[in-house]
Amino acid sequence: MALLTNGSGLRVAVAHNRYQQPGGEDQVFEREVALLKSAGHDVLSYEVHNDAVASMSSFSVAARYVWNPTTYGTLRARFASFRPHVVHVHNTLPLISPAILVAARRSGAAVVQTLHNYRMVCPSATLFRDGRPCELCVPQRLALSGVRHACYRNSRSATAAVAGSTFIHRVLRTYAHNVDRFIALTEFARTTLSKGGVPANKLVVKPNFTAPIGATHREAGGMALFVGRLSEEKGIRTLMEAWKRHRDLPPLRIAGDGPLRSEVELQSAQNGNITALGALPQGRVPVEMRSAAVLVFPSTWYEGFPMTIVEAFANGLPVVASRIGSVAEIVTDGEVGLTFTPGDADELADRVRRLSNDRDLNARLGAAALHRYGERYTPEANLEQLQRIYQEAIEHRNVHRRR
């Protein structure tokens, strides 16, 4: 079966287990559903929310990590009625479970799964422990290192439940047998996931996207901006240390909330060059970006696909980012921004200073960032990639159905 050309499009079922704290994955799910509908595809959206976990016992939740019979029965019935060409799965933990993959395959649909994070090779999904990147579990079929260090929710039992679910389905070949294409968000993620056992021949790369801003960027100058979660892995302490040591840097505005909020507010009170904005309404972020000279992105962990950087590109805003994992792939040094060694406050300060003081450099990198957005991260570019992946998944399923 090829992509339909009679104007009716494909029937696509899209599933996602929403998080208790709304985040980037939830937004990507919503945007892709809207994108598919706008392109004329018939979309069945299936969602569950983690708020339901509050009324369940720990044992019941752990059991659903492995297999949720309710999900399986519900989706078998819905797929039988909807008859999807493609089932596109996003997050399954904890309530949807890999049961959806079996239900999708038995419906005859091609199956695509987006791997937004590193859960398949790391129980905590972050590849981050004790303040630094950690890849101990990547080559392990059963993530015993993660269990030993209680990497998921600081609980050995919870970590064992997540690691055990992944191990069981690897042994049963649930992923290898039922999924036709896995989507990684970057080449770095694709390589890391393949090292951890995700079938390399089924892994493809498709980044996330954002809608165009509709306004061009301002002249270089003004202030530096951070937007994101105020937490250790985001490099907040490195950021504040740079502004503490170097008083000649431009004013820094920090937007976001998180466990280090009190530290940020204290630094803001002590350093007149730092302003703590708190969490901003979504529509306010582009306004901040259009009046900034540079976005600072000092993460110290292997980010999945930071939407803040893509939003900066859409505003023609160059980025100073840590040279690590997927971030170094997205922010190519000297092309759309400048990079620095993670955790190095002095090097961070130097890069910010260069982009703030050199207006020609700022304008050139900002224009290149906007151009890259237009090439890679628009809804139109993303739709083309997504439809191509669906086509490949359908062809793969048809070949294996005939065997």
CSV table of C-alpha atoms in Angstrom, one decimal:
chain,number,residue,atom,x,y,z
A,1,MET,CA,0.0,0.0,0.0
A,2,ALA,CA,1.4,3.4,-0.9
A,3,LEU,CA,0.4,6.8,0.3
A,4,LEU,CA,-3.1,7.5,-1.0
A,5,THR,CA,-3.3,10.0,-3.8
A,6,ASN,CA,-7.0,10.3,-4.2
A,7,GLY,CA,-7.2,13.2,-1.8
A,8,SER,CA,-8.5,11.1,1.1
A,9,GLY,CA,-5.0,10.7,2.7
A,10,LEU,CA,-4.1,8.0,5.2
A,11,ARG,CA,-5.8,6.7,8.3
A,12,VAL,CA,-3.4,7.3,11.1
A,13,ALA,CA,-3.8,6.4,14.7
A,14,VAL,CA,-1.6,8.4,17.1
A,15,ALA,CA,-1.1,7.4,20.7
A,16,HIS,CA,0.5,9.1,23.7
A,17,ASN,CA,0.7,8.7,27.4
A,18,ARG,CA,0.7,12.3,28.7
A,19,TYR,CA,3.0,13.3,31.6
A,20,GLN,CA,1.9,14.8,34.9
A,21,GLN,CA,4.2,17.8,34.3
A,22,PRO,CA,3.4,19.0,30.7
A,23,GLY,CA,6.5,19.1,28.6
A,24,GLY,CA,8.0,19.0,25.1
A,25,GLU,CA,6.8,15.5,24.2
A,26,ASP,CA,3.2,16.5,24.9
A,27,GLN,CA,3.6,19.5,22.6
A,28,VAL,CA,5.2,17.5,19.9
A,29,PHE,CA,2.3,15.0,20.0
A,30,GLU,CA,-0.3,17.8,19.7
A,31,ARG,CA,1.5,19.5,16.9
A,32,GLU,CA,2.0,16.4,14.8
A,33,VAL,CA,-1.7,15.4,15.2
A,34,ALA,CA,-2.7,18.9,14.1
A,35,LEU,CA,-0.2,18.7,11.2
A,36,LEU,CA,-1.5,15.4,9.9
A,37,LYS,CA,-5.1,16.6,10.1
A,38,SER,CA,-4.2,19.8,8.2
A,39,ALA,CA,-2.7,17.7,5.4
A,40,GLY,CA,-5.9,15.8,4.9
A,41,HIS,CA,-5.1,12.6,6.8
A,42,ASP,CA,-7.8,10.9,8.9
A,43,VAL,CA,-6.4,10.9,12.5
A,44,LEU,CA,-7.5,8.8,15.5
A,45,SER,CA,-6.0,10.3,18.6
A,46,TYR,CA,-5.6,8.0,21.7
A,47,GLU,CA,-4.4,9.6,24.9
A,48,VAL,CA,-4.1,8.6,28.6
A,49,HIS,CA,-2.9,10.8,31.4
A,50,ASN,CA,-0.5,9.9,34.2
A,51,ASP,CA,-2.8,11.6,36.7
A,52,ALA,CA,-4.6,8.2,36.8
A,53,VAL,CA,-1.5,6.7,38.6
A,54,ALA,CA,-2.4,8.5,41.8
A,55,SER,CA,-5.2,6.1,42.5
A,56,MET,CA,-3.2,3.0,41.7
A,57,SER,CA,-1.0,0.8,43.9
A,58,SER,CA,2.8,0.7,43.1
A,59,PHE,CA,2.4,-3.0,42.1
A,60,SER,CA,-0.4,-2.2,39.7
A,61,VAL,CA,1.6,0.6,38.1
A,62,ALA,CA,4.7,-1.6,37.8
A,63,ALA,CA,2.6,-4.4,36.2
A,64,ARG,CA,1.3,-2.0,33.6
A,65,TYR,CA,4.9,-1.0,32.6
A,66,VAL,CA,5.1,-4.5,31.2
A,67,TRP,CA,1.6,-5.1,29.8
A,68,ASN,CA,-1.7,-3.3,30.2
A,69,PRO,CA,-4.5,-5.7,29.2
A,70,THR,CA,-7.1,-2.8,29.3
A,71,THR,CA,-5.1,-0.9,26.7
A,72,TYR,CA,-4.7,-3.9,24.6
A,73,GLY,CA,-8.4,-4.7,24.5
A,74,THR,CA,-9.5,-1.1,24.0
A,75,LEU,CA,-7.1,-0.5,21.1
A,76,ARG,CA,-7.8,-3.8,19.4
A,77,ALA,CA,-11.5,-2.7,19.2
A,78,ARG,CA,-10.7,0.8,18.1
A,79,PHE,CA,-8.2,-0.3,15.5
A,80,ALA,CA,-10.7,-2.9,14.2
A,81,SER,CA,-13.2,-0.1,13.7
A,82,PHE,CA,-10.8,2.6,12.4
A,83,ARG,CA,-8.7,0.3,10.3
A,84,PRO,CA,-5.5,2.5,10.4
A,85,HIS,CA,-2.9,2.3,7.7
A,86,VAL,CA,-0.3,3.5,10.3
A,87,VAL,CA,-0.2,3.5,14.1
A,88,HIS,CA,2.2,6.1,15.4
A,89,VAL,CA,3.2,5.6,19.0
A,90,HIS,CA,4.8,8.3,21.2
A,91,ASN,CA,5.2,7.8,25.0
A,92,THR,CA,3.8,4.5,26.4
A,93,LEU,CA,5.0,4.7,30.0
A,94,PRO,CA,3.4,3.7,32.3
A,95,LEU,CA,-0.3,3.3,31.3
A,96,ILE,CA,-0.3,2.4,27.6
A,97,SER,CA,2.5,-0.1,27.7
A,98,PRO,CA,4.1,-2.0,24.8
A,99,ALA,CA,0.7,-3.8,24.5
A,100,ILE,CA,-0.2,-1.1,21.9
A,101,LEU,CA,2.5,-2.4,19.6
A,102,VAL,CA,1.1,-5.9,19.5
A,103,ALA,CA,-2.5,-4.5,19.1
A,104,ALA,CA,-1.3,-2.3,16.2
A,105,ARG,CA,0.5,-5.1,14.4
A,106,ARG,CA,-2.5,-7.5,14.7
A,107,SER,CA,-4.7,-4.8,13.2
A,108,GLY,CA,-2.5,-5.1,10.0
A,109,ALA,CA,-1.2,-1.5,10.3
A,110,ALA,CA,2.3,-0.3,9.9
A,111,VAL,CA,3.8,0.7,13.3
A,112,VAL,CA,6.0,3.8,13.9
A,113,GLN,CA,7.4,4.8,17.3
A,114,THR,CA,9.0,8.1,18.1
A,115,LEU,CA,11.8,7.7,20.8
A,116,HIS,CA,11.7,11.2,22.3
A,117,ASN,CA,14.2,10.2,25.0
A,118,TYR,CA,16.6,7.4,25.9
A,119,ARG,CA,14.2,5.2,27.9
A,120,MET,CA,15.0,2.2,25.7
A,121,VAL,CA,18.6,2.2,26.9
A,122,CYS,CA,18.4,4.1,30.2
A,123,PRO,CA,15.7,3.6,32.9
A,124,SER,CA,15.7,7.3,33.8
A,125,ALA,CA,15.5,8.1,30.1
A,126,THR,CA,18.2,10.9,30.5
A,127,LEU,CA,21.6,9.2,30.4
A,128,PHE,CA,22.4,11.5,33.3
A,129,ARG,CA,23.5,10.6,36.9
A,130,ASP,CA,25.3,12.4,39.7
A,131,GLY,CA,25.6,15.7,37.7
A,132,ARG,CA,27.2,14.2,34.6
A,133,PRO,CA,26.3,12.1,31.5
A,134,CYS,CA,26.2,8.3,32.2
A,135,GLU,CA,26.1,5.5,29.6
A,136,LEU,CA,26.5,2.5,31.8
A,137,CYS,CA,23.2,1.0,30.9
A,138,VAL,CA,23.5,1.5,27.1
A,139,PRO,CA,25.2,-1.8,26.3
A,140,GLN,CA,23.3,-3.8,29.0
A,141,ARG,CA,20.2,-5.8,28.0
A,142,LEU,CA,19.0,-5.6,31.6
A,143,ALA,CA,19.9,-2.2,33.0
A,144,LEU,CA,21.4,-3.4,36.3
A,145,SER,CA,23.6,-0.3,36.7
A,146,GLY,CA,20.5,1.8,36.7
A,147,VAL,CA,18.8,-0.4,39.3
A,148,ARG,CA,21.9,-0.3,41.5
A,149,HIS,CA,22.0,3.5,41.4
A,150,ALA,CA,18.2,3.9,41.7
A,151,CYS,CA,18.1,6.1,38.6
A,152,TYR,CA,14.4,6.2,38.1
A,153,ARG,CA,12.6,8.3,40.8
A,154,ASN,CA,15.4,7.6,43.2
A,155,SER,CA,13.9,4.1,43.8
A,156,ARG,CA,15.5,0.8,43.1
A,157,SER,CA,12.1,-0.9,42.9
A,158,ALA,CA,10.7,1.6,40.4
A,159,THR,CA,13.9,1.5,38.4
A,160,ALA,CA,13.7,-2.4,38.4
A,161,ALA,CA,10.2,-2.2,37.1
A,162,VAL,CA,11.1,0.1,34.2
A,163,ALA,CA,14.3,-1.9,33.4
A,164,GLY,CA,12.5,-5.2,33.7
A,165,SER,CA,9.8,-4.1,31.2
A,166,THR,CA,12.3,-3.1,28.6
A,167,PHE,CA,14.3,-6.3,29.2
A,168,ILE,CA,11.2,-8.6,28.9
A,169,HIS,CA,10.1,-7.0,25.6
A,170,ARG,CA,13.6,-7.2,24.2
A,171,VAL,CA,13.7,-10.9,25.0
A,172,LEU,CA,10.2,-11.3,23.5
A,173,ARG,CA,11.3,-9.2,20.5
A,174,THR,CA,8.2,-7.0,21.0
A,175,TYR,CA,9.9,-3.9,19.6
A,176,ALA,CA,11.9,-5.7,16.8
A,177,HIS,CA,8.9,-7.7,15.6
A,178,ASN,CA,6.1,-5.2,15.8
A,179,VAL,CA,7.7,-1.8,15.0
A,180,ASP,CA,8.5,-1.0,11.4
A,181,ARG,CA,10.2,2.3,11.9
A,182,PHE,CA,11.7,4.0,15.0
A,183,ILE,CA,12.1,7.8,14.9
A,184,ALA,CA,15.1,9.3,16.6
A,185,LEU,CA,15.3,13.1,16.9
A,186,THR,CA,19.0,13.5,16.0
A,187,GLU,CA,21.9,11.5,14.6
A,188,PHE,CA,23.4,11.4,18.1
A,189,ALA,CA,20.3,9.8,19.5
A,190,ARG,CA,20.1,7.4,16.6
A,191,THR,CA,23.7,6.2,17.2
A,192,THR,CA,23.2,5.9,20.9
A,193,LEU,CA,20.0,4.0,20.6
A,194,SER,CA,21.4,1.6,18.1
A,195,LYS,CA,24.3,0.9,20.4
A,196,GLY,CA,21.7,-0.1,23.0
A,197,GLY,CA,20.0,-2.6,20.8
A,198,VAL,CA,17.3,-0.7,18.9
A,199,PRO,CA,17.4,-2.2,15.4
A,200,ALA,CA,19.6,0.1,13.4
A,201,ASN,CA,18.0,-0.8,10.1
A,202,LYS,CA,14.7,0.6,11.4
A,203,LEU,CA,16.0,3.8,13.0
A,204,VAL,CA,15.4,7.0,11.1
A,205,VAL,CA,16.0,10.6,12.1
A,206,LYS,CA,13.3,13.2,12.1
A,207,PRO,CA,13.6,16.4,14.2
A,208,ASN,CA,10.8,18.3,15.9
A,209,PHE,CA,9.4,21.5,14.4
A,210,THR,CA,7.7,24.7,15.4
A,211,ALA,CA,5.4,27.1,13.6
A,212,PRO,CA,7.0,30.2,11.9
A,213,ILE,CA,7.2,33.2,14.2
A,214,GLY,CA,6.1,35.7,11.5
A,215,ALA,CA,8.6,38.4,12.5
A,216,THR,CA,12.2,39.0,11.6
A,217,HIS,CA,14.9,39.4,14.3
A,218,ARG,CA,16.1,42.7,15.6
A,219,GLU,CA,19.5,44.2,15.4
A,220,ALA,CA,22.1,42.5,17.7
A,221,GLY,CA,22.4,44.1,21.1
A,222,GLY,CA,20.3,44.0,24.2
A,223,MET,CA,20.5,41.1,26.6
A,224,ALA,CA,21.2,37.4,26.9
A,225,LEU,CA,18.3,35.0,27.5
A,226,PHE,CA,17.9,31.6,29.1
A,227,VAL,CA,14.6,29.8,28.7
A,228,GLY,CA,14.0,26.4,30.3
A,229,ARG,CA,13.7,24.3,33.4
A,230,LEU,CA,15.7,25.6,36.3
A,231,SER,CA,17.5,22.3,37.2
A,232,GLU,CA,21.0,21.0,37.6
A,233,GLU,CA,21.3,19.2,34.2
A,234,LYS,CA,20.3,22.4,32.4
A,235,GLY,CA,23.5,24.0,33.5
A,236,ILE,CA,21.9,26.7,35.6
A,237,ARG,CA,24.8,26.9,38.0
A,238,THR,CA,27.3,27.3,35.2
A,239,LEU,CA,25.2,30.1,33.8
A,240,MET,CA,25.0,32.0,37.0
A,241,GLU,CA,28.7,31.5,37.8
A,242,ALA,CA,29.6,33.0,34.4
A,243,TRP,CA,27.6,36.2,35.3
A,244,LYS,CA,29.0,36.2,38.8
A,245,ARG,CA,32.6,36.2,37.5
A,246,HIS,CA,32.2,38.4,34.5
A,247,ARG,CA,30.4,41.7,35.3
A,248,ASP,CA,31.0,43.0,31.8
A,249,LEU,CA,28.5,40.6,30.2
A,250,PRO,CA,25.2,41.9,28.9
A,251,PRO,CA,22.1,41.7,31.2
A,252,LEU,CA,20.9,38.1,31.6
A,253,ARG,CA,17.2,37.3,31.7
A,254,ILE,CA,16.3,33.8,33.1
A,255,ALA,CA,12.8,32.5,32.2
A,256,GLY,CA,11.6,29.2,33.7
A,257,ASP,CA,10.8,27.4,36.9
A,258,GLY,CA,12.2,24.3,38.6
A,259,PRO,CA,14.1,23.0,41.7
A,260,LEU,CA,16.8,25.7,41.4
A,261,ARG,CA,14.4,28.6,41.3
A,262,SER,CA,15.4,29.9,44.8
A,263,GLU,CA,19.1,29.9,43.8
A,264,VAL,CA,18.2,31.9,40.6
A,265,GLU,CA,16.1,34.4,42.6
A,266,LEU,CA,18.9,34.8,45.1
A,267,GLN,CA,21.5,35.5,42.4
A,268,SER,CA,19.0,38.0,40.8
A,269,ALA,CA,18.7,39.8,44.1
A,270,GLN,CA,22.5,40.0,44.5
A,271,ASN,CA,23.5,40.7,40.9
A,272,GLY,CA,21.8,43.6,39.2
A,273,ASN,CA,22.8,42.1,35.8
A,274,ILE,CA,20.6,39.0,36.3
A,275,THR,CA,16.7,39.1,36.2
A,276,ALA,CA,14.6,36.1,37.2
A,277,LEU,CA,11.5,36.2,35.1
A,278,GLY,CA,9.9,33.0,36.5
A,279,ALA,CA,7.7,30.8,34.2
A,280,LEU,CA,6.4,32.8,31.2
A,281,PRO,CA,3.2,32.3,29.2
A,282,GLN,CA,4.0,30.6,25.9
A,283,GLY,CA,3.3,33.7,23.8
A,284,ARG,CA,5.8,35.8,25.9
A,285,VAL,CA,8.8,33.7,24.9
A,286,PRO,CA,9.0,34.9,21.3
A,287,VAL,CA,8.8,38.5,22.6
A,288,GLU,CA,11.8,37.9,24.8
A,289,MET,CA,13.7,36.2,22.0
A,290,ARG,CA,13.1,39.1,19.6
A,291,SER,CA,14.6,41.6,22.0
A,292,ALA,CA,17.6,39.4,22.9
A,293,ALA,CA,21.1,39.3,21.4
A,294,VAL,CA,21.7,35.7,22.2
A,295,LEU,CA,20.0,32.6,23.6
A,296,VAL,CA,22.2,30.8,26.2
A,297,PHE,CA,21.8,27.0,26.4
A,298,PRO,CA,24.3,25.6,28.9
A,299,SER,CA,22.9,22.0,29.4
A,300,THR,CA,25.3,19.4,30.8
A,301,TRP,CA,23.2,16.3,29.8
A,302,TYR,CA,22.3,14.6,26.5
A,303,GLU,CA,19.2,16.6,25.5
A,304,GLY,CA,16.6,14.9,23.4
A,305,PHE,CA,15.6,17.7,21.0
A,306,PRO,CA,15.4,21.1,22.8
A,307,MET,CA,12.5,23.1,21.2
A,308,THR,CA,13.9,26.3,22.8
A,309,ILE,CA,16.8,26.2,20.3
A,310,VAL,CA,14.5,25.7,17.3
A,311,GLU,CA,12.3,28.6,18.5
A,312,ALA,CA,15.4,30.7,18.7
A,313,PHE,CA,16.3,29.8,15.1
A,314,ALA,CA,12.8,30.7,14.0
A,315,ASN,CA,13.4,34.2,15.5
A,316,GLY,CA,16.8,34.5,13.8
A,317,LEU,CA,18.4,34.4,17.3
A,318,PRO,CA,21.9,32.9,17.5
A,319,VAL,CA,22.6,30.5,20.3
A,320,VAL,CA,25.5,29.9,22.7
A,321,ALA,CA,25.3,26.2,23.6
A,322,SER,CA,27.3,23.6,25.4
A,323,ARG,CA,29.2,21.3,23.1
A,324,ILE,CA,27.5,18.0,24.1
A,325,GLY,CA,25.3,15.3,22.6
A,326,SER,CA,22.5,16.4,20.3
A,327,VAL,CA,23.0,20.0,21.2
A,328,ALA,CA,26.4,20.1,19.5
A,329,GLU,CA,24.7,18.6,16.4
A,330,ILE,CA,21.9,21.2,16.3
A,331,VAL,CA,24.0,24.2,17.1
A,332,THR,CA,27.0,23.8,14.8
A,333,ASP,CA,29.8,26.0,16.0
A,334,GLY,CA,30.5,29.1,13.9
A,335,GLU,CA,27.4,28.6,11.7
A,336,VAL,CA,24.3,29.2,13.7
A,337,GLY,CA,25.9,30.0,17.1
A,338,LEU,CA,28.9,29.4,19.2
A,339,THR,CA,29.6,26.4,21.5
A,340,PHE,CA,31.6,25.9,24.7
A,341,THR,CA,32.8,23.1,26.9
A,342,PRO,CA,29.9,22.0,29.3
A,343,GLY,CA,30.4,23.4,32.8
A,344,ASP,CA,33.1,25.9,31.8
A,345,ALA,CA,31.7,29.3,33.0
A,346,ASP,CA,34.7,31.3,31.6
A,347,GLU,CA,34.4,29.8,28.1
A,348,LEU,CA,30.6,30.4,28.2
A,349,ALA,CA,31.2,34.0,29.1
A,350,ASP,CA,33.7,34.4,26.3
A,351,ARG,CA,31.2,33.1,23.7
A,352,VAL,CA,28.4,35.4,25.0
A,353,ARG,CA,30.8,38.3,25.0
A,354,ARG,CA,31.8,37.7,21.4
A,355,LEU,CA,28.2,37.4,20.1
A,356,SER,CA,27.1,40.5,22.1
A,357,ASN,CA,30.0,42.7,21.0
A,358,ASP,CA,30.5,41.7,17.4
A,359,ARG,CA,27.4,42.9,15.6
A,360,ASP,CA,28.4,41.6,12.2
A,361,LEU,CA,29.0,38.1,13.7
A,362,ASN,CA,25.7,38.2,15.5
A,363,ALA,CA,23.8,39.3,12.4
A,364,ARG,CA,25.5,36.6,10.2
A,365,LEU,CA,24.9,33.7,12.6
A,366,GLY,CA,21.3,35.0,13.3
A,367,ALA,CA,20.6,35.0,9.6
A,368,ALA,CA,22.0,31.5,9.2
A,369,ALA,CA,19.9,30.3,12.2
A,370,LEU,CA,16.8,31.6,10.5
A,371,HIS,CA,17.8,30.0,7.2
A,372,ARG,CA,18.4,26.6,8.9
A,373,TYR,CA,15.0,26.9,10.5
A,374,GLY,CA,13.4,27.3,7.1
A,375,GLU,CA,15.3,24.3,5.7
A,376,ARG,CA,14.8,21.8,8.6
A,377,TYR,CA,12.3,22.8,11.2
A,378,THR,CA,9.2,24.1,9.6
A,379,PRO,CA,5.8,22.3,9.6
A,380,GLU,CA,6.1,21.8,5.9
A,381,ALA,CA,9.6,20.1,6.1
A,382,ASN,CA,8.4,18.0,9.0
A,383,LEU,CA,5.3,16.8,7.2
A,384,GLU,CA,7.3,15.7,4.2
A,385,GLN,CA,9.6,13.7,6.4
A,386,LEU,CA,6.8,12.2,8.4
A,387,GLN,CA,4.9,11.1,5.4
A,388,ARG,CA,8.1,9.5,3.9
A,389,ILE,CA,8.6,7.6,7.1
A,390,TYR,CA,5.0,6.4,7.0
A,391,GLN,CA,5.6,5.3,3.4
A,392,GLU,CA,8.7,3.3,4.4
A,393,ALA,CA,6.8,1.7,7.3
A,394,ILE,CA,3.9,0.7,5.1
A,395,GLU,CA,6.2,-0.8,2.5
A,396,HIS,CA,8.2,-2.7,5.2
A,397,ARG,CA,5.0,-4.1,6.7
A,398,ASN,CA,3.7,-5.2,3.3
A,399,VAL,CA,6.9,-7.0,2.5
A,400,HIS,CA,6.9,-8.9,5.8
A,401,ARG,CA,3.2,-9.6,5.5
A,402,ARG,CA,3.8,-11.5,2.3
A,403,ARG,CA,6.6,-13.7,3.9
